[in-house]
CSV table of C-alpha atoms in Angstrom, one decimal:
chain,number,residue,atom,x,y,z
A,1,MET,CA,-39.9,-16.1,41.0
A,2,SER,CA,-37.6,-17.7,38.5
A,3,LYS,CA,-34.1,-17.3,38.3
A,4,ILE,CA,-31.7,-16.2,35.4
A,5,PHE,CA,-28.1,-17.0,34.1
A,6,PHE,CA,-25.2,-14.7,33.8
A,7,GLY,CA,-24.6,-15.9,30.5
A,8,GLU,CA,-26.1,-18.4,28.1
A,9,GLY,CA,-26.7,-20.8,31.3
A,10,LEU,CA,-26.7,-24.4,31.2
A,11,PRO,CA,-27.8,-27.0,28.4
A,12,GLY,CA,-30.9,-28.6,29.5
A,13,VAL,CA,-32.1,-26.4,32.5
A,14,ASP,CA,-35.3,-24.6,32.2
A,15,GLN,CA,-35.0,-21.5,34.5
A,16,ASP,CA,-38.6,-21.3,35.4
A,17,GLU,CA,-38.3,-24.4,37.4
A,18,LEU,CA,-36.0,-22.9,39.6
A,19,GLN,CA,-38.1,-21.8,42.5
A,20,GLY,CA,-35.9,-21.6,45.3
A,21,ARG,CA,-33.6,-18.9,46.7
A,22,LEU,CA,-30.0,-18.6,46.0
A,23,ILE,CA,-28.3,-16.1,48.8
A,24,VAL,CA,-24.3,-15.5,48.6
A,25,VAL,CA,-21.9,-14.6,51.2
A,26,GLU,CA,-18.6,-13.0,50.1
A,27,GLY,CA,-15.6,-11.9,51.8
A,28,ALA,CA,-11.9,-12.6,52.7
A,29,ASP,CA,-10.5,-15.4,54.9
A,30,GLY,CA,-10.9,-14.1,58.4
A,31,SER,CA,-14.0,-11.7,56.9
A,32,GLY,CA,-16.4,-13.9,59.3
A,33,ARG,CA,-17.8,-15.6,56.3
A,34,SER,CA,-18.2,-19.1,57.5
A,35,THR,CA,-19.2,-17.8,61.4
A,36,GLN,CA,-22.2,-15.7,59.6
A,37,ILE,CA,-23.2,-18.6,57.4
A,38,GLU,CA,-23.7,-20.9,59.9
A,39,ARG,CA,-25.7,-18.3,61.9
A,40,LEU,CA,-27.6,-17.9,58.9
A,41,THR,CA,-28.4,-21.5,58.3
A,42,ALA,CA,-29.1,-22.2,62.1
A,43,TRP,CA,-31.5,-19.1,61.8
A,44,LEU,CA,-33.3,-19.9,58.8
A,45,GLU,CA,-33.4,-23.8,59.8
A,46,ARG,CA,-35.3,-22.5,62.9
A,47,HIS,CA,-38.0,-20.9,61.1
A,48,GLY,CA,-38.5,-24.0,59.3
A,49,HIS,CA,-36.5,-23.4,56.0
A,50,ALA,CA,-34.5,-26.2,54.0
A,51,ILE,CA,-31.0,-25.1,53.6
A,52,VAL,CA,-28.3,-26.3,51.5
A,53,ASN,CA,-24.8,-25.0,51.8
A,54,VAL,CA,-22.2,-24.7,49.0
A,55,GLY,CA,-18.9,-23.3,48.8
A,56,ILE,CA,-15.6,-23.4,46.9
A,57,LYS,CA,-13.8,-26.6,46.5
A,58,ARG,CA,-16.5,-28.8,48.0
A,59,SER,CA,-17.3,-30.7,44.7
A,60,THR,CA,-17.4,-34.7,44.4
A,61,LEU,CA,-15.5,-34.5,41.3
A,62,VAL,CA,-12.3,-32.4,41.6
A,63,SER,CA,-12.0,-31.0,45.3
A,64,ASP,CA,-9.3,-33.9,46.3
A,65,GLN,CA,-7.3,-33.6,43.2
A,66,LEU,CA,-7.4,-29.8,43.2
A,67,ASP,CA,-6.4,-29.8,46.8
A,68,ILE,CA,-3.4,-31.9,46.1
A,69,ALA,CA,-2.5,-29.9,43.0
A,70,GLN,CA,-2.8,-26.6,44.8
A,71,LYS,CA,-0.5,-27.9,47.8
A,72,GLY,CA,2.2,-28.9,45.1
A,73,ASN,CA,1.9,-25.3,43.5
A,74,ILE,CA,2.1,-26.9,40.0
A,75,LEU,CA,-0.9,-25.1,38.6
A,76,SER,CA,-0.5,-22.8,36.1
A,77,PRO,CA,-3.0,-19.7,36.5
A,78,THR,CA,-5.5,-20.6,33.5
A,79,THR,CA,-5.5,-24.2,34.4
A,80,ARG,CA,-6.2,-23.3,38.0
A,81,SER,CA,-8.9,-20.8,36.9
A,82,LEU,CA,-10.5,-23.8,34.9
A,83,PHE,CA,-9.8,-26.3,37.7
A,84,TYR,CA,-11.9,-24.3,40.1
A,85,ALA,CA,-14.5,-23.2,37.1
A,86,THR,CA,-15.0,-27.2,36.8
A,87,ASP,CA,-15.4,-27.6,40.9
A,88,PHE,CA,-18.0,-24.9,40.5
A,89,ALA,CA,-20.0,-26.3,37.9
A,90,ASP,CA,-20.0,-29.7,39.5
A,91,GLN,CA,-21.8,-28.1,42.2
A,92,LEU,CA,-24.1,-25.9,40.1
A,93,GLU,CA,-25.5,-28.7,38.4
A,94,ASN,CA,-25.4,-31.3,41.0
A,95,ILE,CA,-26.6,-29.6,44.0
A,96,ILE,CA,-27.3,-25.8,43.6
A,97,ILE,CA,-29.8,-26.2,40.5
A,98,PRO,CA,-31.5,-29.2,42.0
A,99,SER,CA,-31.7,-27.6,45.4
A,100,LEU,CA,-33.4,-24.6,43.5
A,101,LYS,CA,-35.9,-26.9,41.8
A,102,ALA,CA,-36.9,-28.3,45.1
A,103,GLY,CA,-37.4,-24.9,46.5
A,104,PHE,CA,-34.6,-25.0,49.0
A,105,ILE,CA,-32.5,-22.0,50.1
A,106,VAL,CA,-29.0,-22.2,48.8
A,107,LEU,CA,-26.4,-20.4,51.1
A,108,ALA,CA,-23.2,-20.3,49.0
A,109,ASP,CA,-20.1,-19.5,51.1
A,110,ARG,CA,-18.5,-17.6,48.2
A,111,TYR,CA,-19.7,-17.7,44.6
A,112,ILE,CA,-18.0,-16.9,41.2
A,113,TYR,CA,-17.3,-13.6,42.3
A,114,THR,CA,-14.3,-14.7,44.5
A,115,LEU,CA,-13.3,-17.1,41.5
A,116,MET,CA,-13.4,-13.9,39.1
A,117,ALA,CA,-11.7,-11.6,41.3
A,118,ARG,CA,-8.8,-14.0,41.9
A,119,ASP,CA,-8.4,-14.6,38.3
A,120,ILE,CA,-8.7,-10.7,37.2
A,121,VAL,CA,-6.0,-9.5,39.6
A,122,ARG,CA,-3.8,-12.3,38.1
A,123,GLY,CA,-4.0,-10.7,34.8
A,124,ALA,CA,-7.0,-12.8,33.3
A,125,ASP,CA,-9.2,-11.1,30.6
A,126,ARG,CA,-12.4,-9.9,31.9
A,127,ASP,CA,-14.6,-11.3,29.1
A,128,TRP,CA,-13.0,-14.5,29.4
A,129,VAL,CA,-13.7,-14.8,32.8
A,130,GLU,CA,-17.3,-13.7,32.6
A,131,SER,CA,-17.9,-15.9,29.5
A,132,LEU,CA,-16.7,-18.8,31.6
A,133,PHE,CA,-18.8,-18.0,34.4
A,134,GLY,CA,-21.8,-17.5,32.2
A,135,ILE,CA,-23.2,-20.8,33.1
A,136,ALA,CA,-23.7,-19.5,36.9
A,137,VAL,CA,-27.3,-18.7,38.2
A,138,VAL,CA,-27.8,-15.0,39.2
A,139,PRO,CA,-28.1,-15.0,43.2
A,140,ASP,CA,-31.1,-13.4,44.7
A,141,ALA,CA,-28.7,-11.4,46.9
A,142,VAL,CA,-25.0,-11.2,47.5
A,143,PHE,CA,-23.5,-9.9,50.7
A,144,TYR,CA,-20.0,-9.0,50.7
A,145,LEU,CA,-18.4,-8.8,53.8
A,146,LYS,CA,-16.1,-6.0,54.0
A,147,VAL,CA,-13.2,-6.2,56.5
A,148,SER,CA,-10.1,-3.8,56.5
A,149,PRO,CA,-6.8,-5.5,55.3
A,150,ARG,CA,-5.2,-4.9,58.8
A,151,LEU,CA,-7.9,-6.7,60.7
A,152,LEU,CA,-8.0,-9.5,58.5
A,153,VAL,CA,-4.2,-9.8,59.4
A,154,GLU,CA,-5.0,-10.0,63.0
A,155,ARG,CA,-7.9,-12.3,62.5
A,156,ASN,CA,-5.7,-14.7,60.4
A,157,PHE,CA,-3.0,-14.8,62.7
A,158,GLU,CA,-5.4,-15.6,65.6
A,159,LYS,CA,-7.0,-18.6,63.4
A,160,ASN,CA,-4.1,-20.0,61.6
A,161,VAL,CA,-0.9,-18.7,63.2
A,162,VAL,CA,0.4,-17.9,59.7
A,163,LEU,CA,-0.8,-16.2,56.5
A,164,ASP,CA,-2.0,-18.2,53.7
A,165,TYR,CA,-0.1,-18.5,50.8
A,166,TRP,CA,-2.7,-18.1,48.1
A,167,GLU,CA,-4.5,-15.7,50.2
A,168,SER,CA,-1.6,-13.4,50.6
A,169,GLY,CA,-1.2,-13.6,46.9
A,170,MET,CA,2.5,-15.1,47.0
A,171,ASP,CA,2.0,-16.5,43.6
A,172,ILE,CA,1.7,-13.2,41.7
A,173,GLY,CA,5.6,-12.2,43.4
A,174,MET,CA,4.6,-9.0,44.3
A,175,SER,CA,6.8,-9.2,47.4
A,176,ARG,CA,8.9,-11.9,49.1
A,177,ASP,CA,7.5,-10.5,52.4
A,178,MET,CA,4.4,-12.5,53.2
A,179,LEU,CA,2.5,-9.6,55.3
A,180,GLU,CA,3.4,-7.0,52.7
A,181,SER,CA,2.2,-9.3,49.9
A,182,PHE,CA,-0.8,-10.1,52.0
A,183,LEU,CA,-1.8,-6.4,52.6
A,184,LYS,CA,-1.1,-5.6,48.7
A,185,TYR,CA,-3.1,-8.7,47.6
A,186,GLN,CA,-6.1,-8.0,49.6
A,187,LYS,CA,-6.3,-4.3,48.5
A,188,LEU,CA,-6.4,-5.4,44.8
A,189,ILE,CA,-8.9,-8.1,45.8
A,190,GLN,CA,-10.8,-5.3,47.3
A,191,THR,CA,-10.7,-2.9,44.4
A,192,GLU,CA,-11.9,-5.8,42.2
A,193,PHE,CA,-14.7,-6.3,44.7
A,194,ALA,CA,-15.8,-2.6,44.4
A,195,HIS,CA,-15.8,-2.8,40.7
A,196,MET,CA,-18.0,-5.9,40.5
A,197,GLN,CA,-20.3,-4.5,43.3
A,198,GLN,CA,-21.3,-1.7,41.1
A,199,ARG,CA,-21.7,-4.0,38.1
A,200,PHE,CA,-23.5,-6.8,39.9
A,201,GLY,CA,-25.1,-4.9,42.7
A,202,PHE,CA,-23.8,-6.5,45.8
A,203,GLU,CA,-24.7,-5.4,49.2
A,204,VAL,CA,-21.4,-4.5,50.9
A,205,ILE,CA,-21.7,-5.6,54.9
A,206,ASN,CA,-19.4,-3.8,57.0
A,207,GLY,CA,-17.5,-6.9,58.6
A,208,ASN,CA,-15.4,-4.7,61.1
A,209,ARG,CA,-18.2,-5.1,63.7
A,210,ALA,CA,-19.1,-7.8,66.3
A,211,PRO,CA,-20.2,-11.0,64.7
A,212,ARG,CA,-23.6,-10.5,66.3
A,213,ALA,CA,-24.1,-7.4,64.9
A,214,ILE,CA,-23.2,-8.6,61.4
A,215,ALA,CA,-25.6,-11.6,61.9
A,216,LEU,CA,-28.6,-9.0,63.1
A,217,ASP,CA,-27.7,-7.0,60.1
A,218,LEU,CA,-27.7,-10.1,57.4
A,219,GLN,CA,-30.9,-11.4,59.0
A,220,ALA,CA,-32.7,-8.3,58.4
A,221,ARG,CA,-31.5,-8.2,54.7
A,222,VAL,CA,-32.5,-12.0,54.0
A,223,ALA,CA,-36.0,-11.4,55.8
A,224,ARG,CA,-36.8,-8.7,53.1
A,225,ILE,CA,-36.0,-11.3,50.5
A,226,ILE,CA,-37.5,-14.5,51.9
A,227,GLY,CA,-40.2,-12.6,53.8
A,228,GLY,CA,-42.1,-13.8,56.9
A,229,ILE,CA,-39.2,-14.5,59.1
A,230,PRO,CA,-38.6,-12.1,62.2
A,231,THR,CA,-35.1,-11.5,62.9
A,232,ASP,CA,-33.5,-12.7,66.3
A,233,LYS,CA,-33.6,-8.7,67.1
A,234,GLN,CA,-37.6,-8.5,66.5
A,235,GLU,CA,-37.9,-11.7,68.7
A,236,GLN,CA,-36.2,-9.9,71.5
A,237,GLU,CA,-37.9,-6.7,71.1
A,238,ILE,CA,-41.1,-8.8,71.3
A,239,ILE,CA,-39.9,-10.2,74.7
A,240,LYS,CA,-38.6,-7.1,75.9
A,241,THR,CA,-41.7,-4.9,75.6
A,242,PRO,CA,-44.0,-6.6,78.1
A,243,LYS,CA,-41.1,-6.5,80.6
A,244,LEU,CA,-41.0,-2.8,80.4
A,245,LYS,CA,-44.8,-2.9,81.1
A,246,LEU,CA,-44.0,-5.0,83.8
A,247,ASP,CA,-41.7,-2.7,85.5
A,248,ASP,CA,-43.2,0.3,85.0
A,249,GLU,CA,-46.8,-0.1,85.5
A,250,THR,CA,-47.9,-3.5,87.0
A,251,ALA,CA,-44.9,-4.5,89.3
A,252,GLU,CA,-47.2,-5.4,92.1
A,253,ARG,CA,-49.3,-8.2,90.0
A,254,ALA,CA,-45.8,-9.4,88.5
A,255,PRO,CA,-46.4,-13.3,89.5
A,256,ARG,CA,-49.7,-13.3,87.8
A,257,ILE,CA,-48.3,-12.5,84.3
A,258,GLN,CA,-45.0,-14.3,84.4
A,259,THR,CA,-45.9,-16.2,81.1
A,260,ALA,CA,-46.8,-13.1,79.3
A,261,PRO,CA,-43.4,-12.8,77.1
A,262,ALA,CA,-44.2,-16.1,75.8
A,263,ARG,CA,-47.4,-15.6,75.2
A,264,ALA,CA,-46.6,-12.3,73.3
A,265,LEU,CA,-44.0,-13.7,71.3
A,266,SER,CA,-46.0,-16.5,70.0
A,267,GLN,CA,-48.7,-13.8,69.1
A,268,SER,CA,-46.3,-11.4,67.6
A,269,VAL,CA,-45.1,-14.1,65.6
A,270,GLU,CA,-48.3,-15.0,64.0
A,271,GLU,CA,-48.8,-11.1,63.2
A,272,VAL,CA,-45.4,-11.2,61.5
A,273,SER,CA,-46.2,-14.3,59.4
A,274,VAL,CA,-49.8,-12.7,58.4
B,1,MET,CA,2.7,-14.9,37.3
B,2,MET,CA,0.4,-13.4,34.6
B,3,MET,CA,-2.6,-15.5,33.1
B,4,LEU,CA,-2.9,-16.2,29.4
B,5,ALA,CA,-5.4,-13.7,28.3
B,6,ARG,CA,-6.1,-13.7,24.6
B,7,ALA,CA,-4.2,-15.9,22.4
B,8,SER,CA,-1.1,-14.3,21.1
B,9,LYS,CA,1.0,-15.3,17.8
B,10,GLU,CA,4.2,-14.0,19.2
B,11,PHE,CA,6.5,-17.1,19.0
B,12,SER,CA,9.2,-18.5,16.9
B,13,GLY,CA,7.8,-22.0,17.1
B,14,LYS,CA,5.3,-23.9,14.9
B,15,LEU,CA,2.3,-25.6,15.8
B,16,ILE,CA,0.8,-28.6,13.7
B,17,ALA,CA,-2.4,-30.1,14.9
B,18,VAL,CA,-4.3,-33.3,13.4
B,19,GLU,CA,-7.9,-33.7,13.8
B,20,GLY,CA,-10.2,-36.4,12.8
B,21,LEU,CA,-13.0,-39.2,13.8
B,22,ASP,CA,-11.6,-42.3,16.0
B,23,GLY,CA,-10.4,-44.5,13.5
B,24,SER,CA,-9.4,-41.9,10.9
B,25,GLY,CA,-5.8,-42.7,11.4
B,26,LYS,CA,-4.7,-39.6,12.1
B,27,SER,CA,-2.7,-40.8,15.4
B,28,THR,CA,-0.7,-43.1,12.7
B,29,GLN,CA,0.2,-40.1,10.3
B,30,ILE,CA,1.1,-37.6,13.2
B,31,TYR,CA,3.5,-40.3,14.8
B,32,LEU,CA,5.3,-40.9,11.5
B,33,VAL,CA,5.6,-36.8,11.1
B,34,LYS,CA,7.3,-37.2,14.7
B,35,ARG,CA,9.7,-39.9,13.8
B,36,TRP,CA,10.4,-38.0,10.5
B,37,LEU,CA,11.4,-34.8,12.3
B,38,GLU,CA,13.0,-36.4,15.0
B,39,MET,CA,15.3,-38.3,12.5
B,40,GLN,CA,16.6,-35.2,11.2
B,41,ASP,CA,17.3,-33.7,14.2
B,42,MET,CA,14.6,-31.6,14.8
B,43,LYS,CA,13.3,-29.6,18.0
B,44,VAL,CA,10.0,-31.5,18.1
B,45,PHE,CA,7.3,-32.2,20.8
B,46,PHE,CA,4.5,-34.2,20.7
B,47,THR,CA,1.1,-33.6,23.0
B,48,GLU,CA,-2.0,-35.9,23.1
B,49,TRP,CA,-5.5,-34.8,24.0
B,50,ASN,CA,-6.4,-35.7,27.6
B,51,SER,CA,-3.0,-36.6,28.9
B,52,SER,CA,-2.6,-34.4,31.7
B,53,ASP,CA,-1.1,-36.4,34.6
B,54,LEU,CA,-2.5,-33.3,36.8
B,55,VAL,CA,-5.9,-33.9,35.6
B,56,LYS,CA,-6.3,-37.4,34.5
B,57,LYS,CA,-7.3,-38.7,37.9
B,58,VAL,CA,-10.5,-36.4,38.0
B,59,THR,CA,-11.2,-37.5,34.3
B,60,LYS,CA,-10.7,-40.7,35.0
B,61,ARG,CA,-13.0,-40.8,38.1
B,62,GLY,CA,-15.5,-38.7,36.5
B,63,LYS,CA,-15.8,-41.0,33.7
B,64,LYS,CA,-15.9,-44.4,35.7
B,65,GLU,CA,-18.7,-42.9,38.2
B,66,GLN,CA,-20.2,-41.0,35.4
B,67,LEU,CA,-20.2,-37.9,37.3
B,68,LEU,CA,-19.8,-35.9,34.6
B,69,THR,CA,-22.5,-33.2,32.8
B,70,PRO,CA,-21.7,-32.0,29.6
B,71,THR,CA,-20.5,-28.7,31.3
B,72,THR,CA,-18.0,-30.3,34.0
B,73,PHE,CA,-17.0,-32.6,30.7
B,74,SER,CA,-16.1,-29.6,28.7
B,75,LEU,CA,-14.6,-27.9,31.3
B,76,ILE,CA,-12.3,-30.8,32.8
B,77,HIS,CA,-11.2,-31.4,29.1
B,78,CYS,CA,-10.4,-28.0,28.9
B,79,THR,CA,-8.5,-27.9,32.1
B,80,ASP,CA,-6.4,-30.7,31.0
B,81,PHE,CA,-5.6,-28.9,27.7
B,82,ALA,CA,-4.8,-25.9,29.6
B,83,ASP,CA,-2.4,-27.5,31.8
B,84,ARG,CA,-0.3,-29.0,28.8
B,85,TYR,CA,-0.6,-25.6,27.2
B,86,GLU,CA,0.5,-23.5,29.7
B,87,ARG,CA,3.3,-25.7,30.9
B,88,GLN,CA,4.2,-27.1,27.4
B,89,ILE,CA,2.7,-26.1,24.2
B,90,TRP,CA,2.9,-22.4,24.9
B,91,PRO,CA,6.5,-22.4,26.4
B,92,LEU,CA,7.8,-24.9,23.7
B,93,LEU,CA,6.4,-22.5,21.1
B,94,ARG,CA,8.2,-19.5,22.3
B,95,ALA,CA,11.5,-21.7,22.8
B,96,GLY,CA,11.2,-22.4,19.0
B,97,PHE,CA,9.9,-26.1,18.9
B,98,ILE,CA,7.7,-27.6,16.5
B,99,VAL,CA,4.7,-28.7,18.6
B,100,LEU,CA,2.7,-31.6,17.0
B,101,ALA,CA,-0.8,-32.0,18.7
B,102,ASP,CA,-2.9,-35.2,18.3
B,103,ARG,CA,-6.3,-33.4,18.9
B,104,TYR,CA,-6.6,-30.0,19.8
B,105,MET,CA,-9.4,-27.4,20.7
B,106,TYR,CA,-11.5,-28.5,17.4
B,107,THR,CA,-11.9,-31.7,19.3
B,108,ALA,CA,-13.7,-29.9,22.3
B,109,PHE,CA,-15.5,-27.5,19.6
B,110,ALA,CA,-16.9,-31.0,18.1
B,111,ARG,CA,-17.5,-32.7,21.0
B,112,ASP,CA,-18.9,-30.5,23.4
B,113,VAL,CA,-21.2,-28.8,21.1
B,114,VAL,CA,-22.8,-32.2,20.3
B,115,ARG,CA,-23.2,-32.6,23.9
B,116,GLY,CA,-25.5,-29.6,24.3
B,117,CYS,CA,-22.8,-27.0,25.4
B,118,SER,CA,-23.0,-23.6,24.0
B,119,HIS,CA,-21.1,-22.8,20.6
B,120,SER,CA,-19.6,-19.6,21.8
B,121,TRP,CA,-19.4,-20.4,25.0
B,122,VAL,CA,-16.8,-23.4,24.3
B,123,ARG,CA,-15.1,-21.6,21.7
B,124,ASN,CA,-14.4,-18.8,24.4
B,125,LEU,CA,-13.2,-21.2,26.7
B,126,TYR,CA,-10.4,-22.2,24.5
B,127,SER,CA,-9.8,-18.4,23.5
B,128,PHE,CA,-6.4,-18.2,25.4
B,129,ALA,CA,-4.8,-20.8,23.0
B,130,ALA,CA,-3.1,-20.1,19.7
B,131,GLU,CA,-4.4,-21.5,16.4
B,132,PRO,CA,-2.6,-24.2,14.8
B,133,ASP,CA,-0.2,-23.0,11.9
B,134,VAL,CA,-1.3,-26.2,10.2
B,135,THR,CA,-4.5,-28.2,11.0
B,136,PHE,CA,-4.6,-31.8,9.2
B,137,PHE,CA,-8.1,-33.0,9.1
B,138,PHE,CA,-8.2,-36.5,8.3
B,139,LYS,CA,-11.6,-37.2,6.7
B,140,VAL,CA,-13.1,-40.4,5.9
B,141,PRO,CA,-16.8,-41.6,5.2
B,142,LEU,CA,-18.4,-42.2,8.6
B,143,GLU,CA,-19.0,-45.7,7.6
B,144,THR,CA,-15.4,-46.4,7.0
B,145,ALA,CA,-14.4,-44.6,10.6
B,146,LEU,CA,-17.0,-47.0,12.1
B,147,ASP,CA,-15.9,-50.2,10.7
B,148,ARG,CA,-12.4,-49.4,11.5
B,149,ILE,CA,-13.6,-48.9,15.2
B,150,LEU,CA,-16.3,-51.4,15.5
B,151,SER,CA,-15.3,-54.4,13.4
B,152,GLY,CA,-13.4,-55.8,16.3
B,153,ARG,CA,-16.6,-55.3,18.5
B,154,PRO,CA,-14.5,-53.6,21.2
B,155,GLN,CA,-15.8,-52.9,24.6
B,156,LEU,CA,-17.0,-49.4,24.4
B,157,LYS,CA,-16.6,-47.1,27.5
B,158,TYR,CA,-19.8,-44.8,28.6
B,159,PHE,CA,-18.6,-41.6,27.5
B,160,GLU,CA,-16.9,-42.7,24.2
B,161,ALA,CA,-19.9,-44.2,23.0
B,162,GLY,CA,-21.6,-41.0,23.8
B,163,MET,CA,-23.8,-43.1,26.0
B,164,ASP,CA,-24.6,-39.7,28.2
B,165,LEU,CA,-26.1,-38.2,25.2
B,166,GLY,CA,-29.1,-41.0,25.6
B,167,LEU,CA,-29.3,-41.2,21.8
B,168,SER,CA,-29.7,-45.1,22.0
B,169,ASN,CA,-29.4,-47.8,24.8
B,170,ASP,CA,-27.1,-49.9,22.6
B,171,PRO,CA,-23.5,-48.6,22.8
B,172,TYR,CA,-22.8,-49.6,19.2
B,173,GLU,CA,-25.7,-47.9,18.0
B,174,SER,CA,-25.1,-44.6,20.3
B,175,PHE,CA,-21.6,-44.7,19.3
B,176,ARG,CA,-22.8,-44.7,15.5
B,177,LEU,CA,-25.2,-41.6,16.3
B,178,PHE,CA,-22.5,-39.9,18.4
B,179,GLN,CA,-19.8,-40.1,15.9
B,180,GLN,CA,-22.0,-38.9,13.0
B,181,ARG,CA,-22.9,-35.7,14.8
B,182,ILE,CA,-19.3,-35.2,15.4
B,183,HIS,CA,-18.5,-35.5,11.9
B,184,GLN,CA,-21.1,-33.2,10.9
B,185,GLN,CA,-19.4,-30.5,13.3
B,186,TYR,CA,-15.8,-31.1,11.8
B,187,GLU,CA,-17.4,-30.6,8.2
B,188,SER,CA,-19.0,-27.3,9.5
B,189,MET,CA,-15.5,-26.2,10.7
B,190,GLU,CA,-13.3,-26.9,7.7
B,191,LYS,CA,-13.5,-23.9,6.1
B,192,THR,CA,-13.6,-21.6,9.1
B,193,TYR,CA,-10.4,-23.0,10.7
B,194,ARG,CA,-8.7,-23.7,7.3
B,195,PHE,CA,-8.3,-27.3,7.8
B,196,HIS,CA,-6.1,-29.1,5.3
B,197,VAL,CA,-8.4,-31.9,4.4
B,198,ILE,CA,-6.5,-35.2,4.0
B,199,ASP,CA,-8.5,-38.0,2.4
B,200,ALA,CA,-8.0,-40.6,4.7
B,201,THR,CA,-9.3,-43.5,2.8
B,202,ARG,CA,-6.0,-43.8,0.8
B,203,THR,CA,-2.8,-45.8,1.9
B,204,VAL,CA,-0.9,-44.8,5.1
B,205,GLU,CA,2.2,-44.0,2.7
B,206,GLU,CA,0.2,-41.9,0.2
B,207,GLN,CA,-1.3,-39.8,3.1
B,208,GLN,CA,2.1,-39.3,4.7
B,209,GLN,CA,3.7,-38.1,1.7
B,210,GLU,CA,1.0,-35.3,1.3
B,211,VAL,CA,1.2,-34.3,4.9
B,212,ARG,CA,5.1,-34.1,4.9
B,213,GLU,CA,5.1,-32.0,1.5
B,214,LEU,CA,2.3,-29.8,3.2
B,215,ILE,CA,4.6,-29.4,6.2
B,216,GLN,CA,7.5,-28.5,4.2
B,217,SER,CA,5.6,-25.9,2.3
B,218,HIS,CA,4.6,-24.1,5.1
B,219,LEU,CA,8.0,-24.5,7.5
B,220,ASP,CA,11.2,-23.2,7.2
B,221,LEU,CA,12.4,-26.9,8.3
B,222,PRO,CA,16.2,-26.2,8.8
B,223,ARG,CA,15.4,-23.4,11.2
B,224,PHE,CA,14.2,-26.0,13.6
B,225,ARG,CA,17.5,-28.2,13.8
B,226,LYS,CA,19.0,-28.4,17.2
B,227,ARG,CA,21.7,-26.0,17.6
B,228,ALA,CA,23.9,-28.4,19.6
B,229,ARG,CA,24.2,-30.9,16.8
B,230,ILE,CA,24.9,-28.6,14.5
B,231,SER,CA,27.8,-27.1,16.4
B,232,LEU,CA,29.0,-30.4,17.3
B,233,ALA,CA,29.4,-31.7,13.6
């Protein structure tokens, strides 16, 4: 399956060459994004898929300088937007596209949607932002981990003790009170994501659940795109089934079929992959 | 803190830009304009392409290590421009200054398109910026510009010579071909962006006189005098 670009794409890239898969996980800080990406990576690698991870502010070209500028709070909004776009483009051209050409699965810890939402809630022109990111490859799936702002607050305090200046939208000046600003800002971002969800067809994942429940949900959805991989849940059911038989019918012969679960598992895996 | 959306023209200052090939003499001309205005106690500010402290390190590193693709090349220059625009050009225009720009967005329109970026994508990128009140295009025949730059056999840098386009393995030949394409892009923009074409084969003095006359006819210069000086006098 070939990929397409949101806009005019990039000079010199033939979209038919892009054979891999691009899967995006979006969500606020504290939505469990990174945990879920780690789990997805481990699960896919266990089943023999080659994974490449990308994310915001990870480019060789600008990430260090962007960090410095962000800390000094000296970036004006349009400049910041373009700085992040440069960071994105660098990863797009040097990692995402070559990996897709090589048939890798690219897992993106956030993508252009977070960048666009941040800009739009700060008053950027929607057409300008969309044209800017018209260079991006359209993902095979976008999973948006939606977590209530209240729960985000709890998780952020647990993790970092303080709320992040930018994730609280303090630069917008909605409130001098950080908690109040955080709640308002996250609400604005969620509204923008709801808008984008319709426009770009995200899958919204209820992120208020336990990490394991979310992981299984994501596996089931990713399995639909990639095919041929059992989810952890399916594997477990495979293990459970013979056990049940063991309890109900053949309790006395138990020692003889102790290895049955393993054998059943390998058979079932073969069935699934067929 | 709101972002700049589409370029607004609501400001009391004036924006003057110079464009042209390397070796066209435009920097000399804009410098003389700056001196001329300063010596009349005008509120004047000068800004140069690719000079933001914030972005310079990235650009320098990207160029040195040849990390830049046409898209990141374009984006990093636009980031540099946006930084200067948001922190200097735009506030100063609203504060009633005459802003002189040595190269403006047309430089990006020419270079980025030659590098393969989409014509409309690059134009959209810069759509937050106001068009200058006056844009001077210092036009010289390609050979003249090339002679002025290449006669000293300077050490041409990789991106400066357009080596990333893969036009030629010889830096001088690459520079020639690259400049030729940029020249064509400039020519195609002359009408659309109402460039004032200055014949840059003439003497420095002749050109400067024409430039000053044009500025005087477009700008009500006494309006830009520094107030403090007037009240002191």
